[in-house]
mmCIF file of C-alpha atoms in Angstrom:
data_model
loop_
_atom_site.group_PDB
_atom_site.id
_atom_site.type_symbol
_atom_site.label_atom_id
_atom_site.label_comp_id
_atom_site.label_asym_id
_atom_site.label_seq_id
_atom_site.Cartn_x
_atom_site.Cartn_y
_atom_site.Cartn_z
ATOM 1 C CA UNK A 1 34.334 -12.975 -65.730
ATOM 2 C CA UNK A 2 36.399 -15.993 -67.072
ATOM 3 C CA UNK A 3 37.644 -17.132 -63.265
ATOM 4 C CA UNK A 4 34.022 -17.125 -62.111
ATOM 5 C CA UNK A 5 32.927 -18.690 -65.220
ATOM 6 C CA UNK A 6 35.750 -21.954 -64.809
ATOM 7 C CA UNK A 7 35.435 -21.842 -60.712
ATOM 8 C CA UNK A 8 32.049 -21.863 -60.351
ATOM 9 C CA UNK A 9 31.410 -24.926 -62.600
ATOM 10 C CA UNK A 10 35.020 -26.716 -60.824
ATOM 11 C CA UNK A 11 33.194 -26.231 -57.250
ATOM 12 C CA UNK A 12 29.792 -27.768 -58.600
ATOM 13 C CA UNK A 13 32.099 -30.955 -59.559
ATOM 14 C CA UNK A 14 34.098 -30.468 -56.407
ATOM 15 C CA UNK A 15 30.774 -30.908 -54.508
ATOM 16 C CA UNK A 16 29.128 -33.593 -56.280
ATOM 17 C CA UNK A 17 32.553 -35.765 -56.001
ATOM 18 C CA UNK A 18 32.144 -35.353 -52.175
ATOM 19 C CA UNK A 19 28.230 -35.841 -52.200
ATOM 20 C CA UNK A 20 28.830 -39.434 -53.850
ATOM 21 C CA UNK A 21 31.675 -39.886 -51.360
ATOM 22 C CA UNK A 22 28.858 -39.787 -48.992
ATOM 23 C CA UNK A 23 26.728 -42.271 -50.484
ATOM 24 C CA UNK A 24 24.268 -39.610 -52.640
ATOM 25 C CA UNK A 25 24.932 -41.918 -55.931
ATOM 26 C CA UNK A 26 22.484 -39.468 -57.562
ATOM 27 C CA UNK A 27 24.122 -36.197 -57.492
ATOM 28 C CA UNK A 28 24.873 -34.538 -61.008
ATOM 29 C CA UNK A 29 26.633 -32.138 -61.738
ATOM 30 C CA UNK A 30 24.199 -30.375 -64.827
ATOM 31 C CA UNK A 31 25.543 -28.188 -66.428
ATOM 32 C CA UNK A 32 23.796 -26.024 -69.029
ATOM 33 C CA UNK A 33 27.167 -24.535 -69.931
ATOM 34 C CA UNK A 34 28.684 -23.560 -73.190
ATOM 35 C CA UNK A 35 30.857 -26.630 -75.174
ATOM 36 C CA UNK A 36 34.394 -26.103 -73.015
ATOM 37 C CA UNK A 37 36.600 -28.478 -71.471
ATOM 38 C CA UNK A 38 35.113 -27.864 -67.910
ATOM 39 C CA UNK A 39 31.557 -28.708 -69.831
ATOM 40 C CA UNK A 40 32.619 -31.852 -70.991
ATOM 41 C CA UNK A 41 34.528 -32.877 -68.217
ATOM 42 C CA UNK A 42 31.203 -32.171 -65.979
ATOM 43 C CA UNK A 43 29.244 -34.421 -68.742
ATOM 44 C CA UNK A 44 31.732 -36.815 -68.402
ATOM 45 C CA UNK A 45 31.557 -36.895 -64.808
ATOM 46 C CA UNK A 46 28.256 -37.368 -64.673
ATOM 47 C CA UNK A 47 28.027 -39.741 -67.591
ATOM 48 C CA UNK A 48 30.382 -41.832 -65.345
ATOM 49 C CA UNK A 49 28.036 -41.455 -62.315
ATOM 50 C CA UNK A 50 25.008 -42.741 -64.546
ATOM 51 C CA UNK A 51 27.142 -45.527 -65.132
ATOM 52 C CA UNK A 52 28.291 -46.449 -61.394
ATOM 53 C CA UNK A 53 24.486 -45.848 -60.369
ATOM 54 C CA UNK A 54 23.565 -48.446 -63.020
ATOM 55 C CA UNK A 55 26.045 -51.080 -62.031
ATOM 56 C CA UNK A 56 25.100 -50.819 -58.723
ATOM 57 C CA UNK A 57 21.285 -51.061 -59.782
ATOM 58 C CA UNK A 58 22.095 -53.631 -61.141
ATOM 59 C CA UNK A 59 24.477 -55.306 -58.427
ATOM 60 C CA UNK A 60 21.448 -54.912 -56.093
ATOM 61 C CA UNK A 61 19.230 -56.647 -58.236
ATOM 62 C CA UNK A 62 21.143 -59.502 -58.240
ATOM 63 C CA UNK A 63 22.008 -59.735 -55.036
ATOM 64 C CA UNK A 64 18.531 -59.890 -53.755
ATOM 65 C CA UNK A 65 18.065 -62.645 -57.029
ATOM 66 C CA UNK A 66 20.665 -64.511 -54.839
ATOM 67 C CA UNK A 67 19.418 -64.027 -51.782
ATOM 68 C CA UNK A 68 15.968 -64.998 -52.776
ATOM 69 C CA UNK A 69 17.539 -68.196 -54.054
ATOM 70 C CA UNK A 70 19.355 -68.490 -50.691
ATOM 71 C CA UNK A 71 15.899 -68.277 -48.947
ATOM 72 C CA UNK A 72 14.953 -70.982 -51.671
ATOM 73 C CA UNK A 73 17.955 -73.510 -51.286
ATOM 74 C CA UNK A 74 17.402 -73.164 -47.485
ATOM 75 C CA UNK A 75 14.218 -73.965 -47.098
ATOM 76 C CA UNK A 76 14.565 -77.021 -49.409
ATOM 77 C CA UNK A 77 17.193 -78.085 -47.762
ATOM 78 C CA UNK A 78 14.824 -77.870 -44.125
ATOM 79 C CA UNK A 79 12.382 -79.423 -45.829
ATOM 80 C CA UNK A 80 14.792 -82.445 -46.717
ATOM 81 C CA UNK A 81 16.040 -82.388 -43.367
ATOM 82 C CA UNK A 82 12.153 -82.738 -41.844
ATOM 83 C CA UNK A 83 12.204 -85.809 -44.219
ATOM 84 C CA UNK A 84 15.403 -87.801 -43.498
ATOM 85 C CA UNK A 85 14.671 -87.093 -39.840
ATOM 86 C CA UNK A 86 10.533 -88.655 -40.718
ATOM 87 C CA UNK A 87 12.199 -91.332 -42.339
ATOM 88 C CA UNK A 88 14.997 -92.310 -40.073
ATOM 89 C CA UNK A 89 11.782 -92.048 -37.307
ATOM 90 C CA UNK A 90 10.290 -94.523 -39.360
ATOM 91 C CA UNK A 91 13.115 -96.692 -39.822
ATOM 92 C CA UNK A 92 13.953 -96.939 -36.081
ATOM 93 C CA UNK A 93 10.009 -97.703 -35.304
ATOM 94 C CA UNK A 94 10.693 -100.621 -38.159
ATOM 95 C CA UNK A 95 13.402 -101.663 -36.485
ATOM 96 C CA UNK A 96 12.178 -101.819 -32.682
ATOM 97 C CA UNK A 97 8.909 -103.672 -34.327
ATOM 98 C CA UNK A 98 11.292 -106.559 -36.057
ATOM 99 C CA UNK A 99 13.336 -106.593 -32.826
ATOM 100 C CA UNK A 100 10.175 -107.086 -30.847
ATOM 101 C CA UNK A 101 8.817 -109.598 -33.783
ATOM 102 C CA UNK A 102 11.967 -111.585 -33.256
ATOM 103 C CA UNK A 103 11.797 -111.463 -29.493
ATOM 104 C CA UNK A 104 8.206 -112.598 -29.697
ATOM 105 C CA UNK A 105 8.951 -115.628 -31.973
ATOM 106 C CA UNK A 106 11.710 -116.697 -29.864
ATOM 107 C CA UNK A 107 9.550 -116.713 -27.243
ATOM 108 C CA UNK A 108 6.642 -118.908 -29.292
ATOM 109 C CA UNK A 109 9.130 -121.172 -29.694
ATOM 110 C CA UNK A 110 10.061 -121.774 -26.314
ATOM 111 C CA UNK A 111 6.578 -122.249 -24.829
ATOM 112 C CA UNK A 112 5.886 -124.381 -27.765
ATOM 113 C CA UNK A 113 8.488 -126.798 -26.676
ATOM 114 C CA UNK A 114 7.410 -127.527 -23.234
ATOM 115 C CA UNK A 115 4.031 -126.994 -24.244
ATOM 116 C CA UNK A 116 4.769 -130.078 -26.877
ATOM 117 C CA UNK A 117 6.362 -132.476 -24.138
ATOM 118 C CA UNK A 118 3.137 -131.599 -21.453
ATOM 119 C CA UNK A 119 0.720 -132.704 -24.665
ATOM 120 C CA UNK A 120 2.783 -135.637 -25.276
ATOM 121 C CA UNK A 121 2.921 -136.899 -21.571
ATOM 122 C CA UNK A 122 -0.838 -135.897 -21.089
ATOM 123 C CA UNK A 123 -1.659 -138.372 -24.199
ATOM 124 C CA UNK A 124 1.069 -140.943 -22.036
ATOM 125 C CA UNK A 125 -0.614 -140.976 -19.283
ATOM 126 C CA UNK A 126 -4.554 -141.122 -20.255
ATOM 127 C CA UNK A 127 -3.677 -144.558 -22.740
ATOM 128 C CA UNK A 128 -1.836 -145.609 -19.808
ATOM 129 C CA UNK A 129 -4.816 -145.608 -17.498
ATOM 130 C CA UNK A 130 -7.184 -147.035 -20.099
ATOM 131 C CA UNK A 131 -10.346 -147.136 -18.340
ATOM 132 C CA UNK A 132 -9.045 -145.962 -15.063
ATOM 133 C CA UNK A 133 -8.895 -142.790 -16.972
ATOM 134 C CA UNK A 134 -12.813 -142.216 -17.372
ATOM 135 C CA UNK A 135 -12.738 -141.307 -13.792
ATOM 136 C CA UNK A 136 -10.173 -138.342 -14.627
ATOM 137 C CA UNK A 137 -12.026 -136.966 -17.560
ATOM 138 C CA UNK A 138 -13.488 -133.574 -16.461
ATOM 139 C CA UNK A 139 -8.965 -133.068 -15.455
ATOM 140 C CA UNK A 140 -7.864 -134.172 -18.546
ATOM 141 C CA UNK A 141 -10.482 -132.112 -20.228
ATOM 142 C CA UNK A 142 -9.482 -129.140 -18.588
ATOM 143 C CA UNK A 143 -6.289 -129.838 -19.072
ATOM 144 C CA UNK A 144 -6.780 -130.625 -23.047
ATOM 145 C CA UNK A 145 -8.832 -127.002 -23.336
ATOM 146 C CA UNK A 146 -5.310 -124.838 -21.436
ATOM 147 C CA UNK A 147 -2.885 -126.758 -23.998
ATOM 148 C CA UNK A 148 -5.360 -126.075 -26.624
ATOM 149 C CA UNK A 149 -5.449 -122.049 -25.326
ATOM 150 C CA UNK A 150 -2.100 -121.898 -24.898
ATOM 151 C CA UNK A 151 -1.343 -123.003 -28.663
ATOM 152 C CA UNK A 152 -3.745 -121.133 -29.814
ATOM 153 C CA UNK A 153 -2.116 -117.725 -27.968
ATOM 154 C CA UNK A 154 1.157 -118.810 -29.364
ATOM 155 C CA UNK A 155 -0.325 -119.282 -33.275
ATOM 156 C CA UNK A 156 -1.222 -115.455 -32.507
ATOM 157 C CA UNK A 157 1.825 -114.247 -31.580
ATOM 158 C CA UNK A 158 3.940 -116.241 -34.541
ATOM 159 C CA UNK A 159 1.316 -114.587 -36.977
ATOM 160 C CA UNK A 160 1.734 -110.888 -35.209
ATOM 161 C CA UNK A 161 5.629 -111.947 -35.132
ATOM 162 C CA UNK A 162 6.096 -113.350 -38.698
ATOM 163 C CA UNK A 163 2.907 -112.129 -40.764
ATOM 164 C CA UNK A 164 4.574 -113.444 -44.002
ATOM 165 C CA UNK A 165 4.932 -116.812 -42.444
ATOM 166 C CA UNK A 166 1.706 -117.451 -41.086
ATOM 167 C CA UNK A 167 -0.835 -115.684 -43.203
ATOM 168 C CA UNK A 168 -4.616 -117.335 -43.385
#
């Protein structure tokens, strides 16, 4: 009678308490008893558990809403990290080509100067000979034509050097 009819529905709580111990959030305890305490408590209990298994619906939800937006954040972040290191790629090649554009017009410069003197010397020496220098044309020609390559070489190399400066 009455023990059976309060032990029985104790041990059905007793064992859903320890199957949700062990992780079986949908155990229930069901009972189809008559309105006593035991009855509600069981409704109770399992009121409760509809409520835990909810929450932690719920909890799971949004933790794979964060971890999707993890994923998200990381990748963006890779993706800026691809571009700063593009960018600073770029920004050393910039630099290395206005180091080597510097370089380059330095070194314009300093053939220029010689270059100048040998032009002004050459010009020196052919008004000095006068007509003596007839003989000598076909040197002083040749001559003339390397100063003339040679300038032209270094007008290329200011224009690669300093494009700004020497555009056409």
């Amino acid at each position: 009678g009455w023990a059976r009819a309060i032990f029985k529905p104790l041990e059905r709580i007793d064992g859903v308490i320890r199957a949700v111990e062990q992780g079986d959030l949908g155990a229930r305890v069901n009972l189809d008893a008559p309105e006593d305490e035991i009855s509600r408590v069981a409704t109770h209990l399992d009121t409760l558990l509809d409520q835990l298994q909810e929450r932690e619906k719920r909890l799971r939800d949004w933790a794979e809403v964060l971890e999707t937006r993890v994923a998200a954040r990381t990748a963006d972040l890779e993706t800026a990290n691809r571009q700063l290191d593009m960018t600073t790629q770029q920004l050393i090649v910039s630099e290395k080509l206005a180091a080597i554009g510097e370089i380059t017009a330095g070194v314009a410069h300093e053939i220029n100067n010689p270059l100048a003197v040998i032009q002004g010397n050459l010009d020196v020496v052919r008004d000095d000979l006068g007509e003596r220098a007839v003989s000598l044309r076909t040197e002083f020609t040749l001559i003339q034509d390397q100063i003339q390559a040679i300038h032209i070489l270094i007008t290329k190399l200011l224009r690669f050097a300093r494009p700004e400066e020497y555009a056409d």
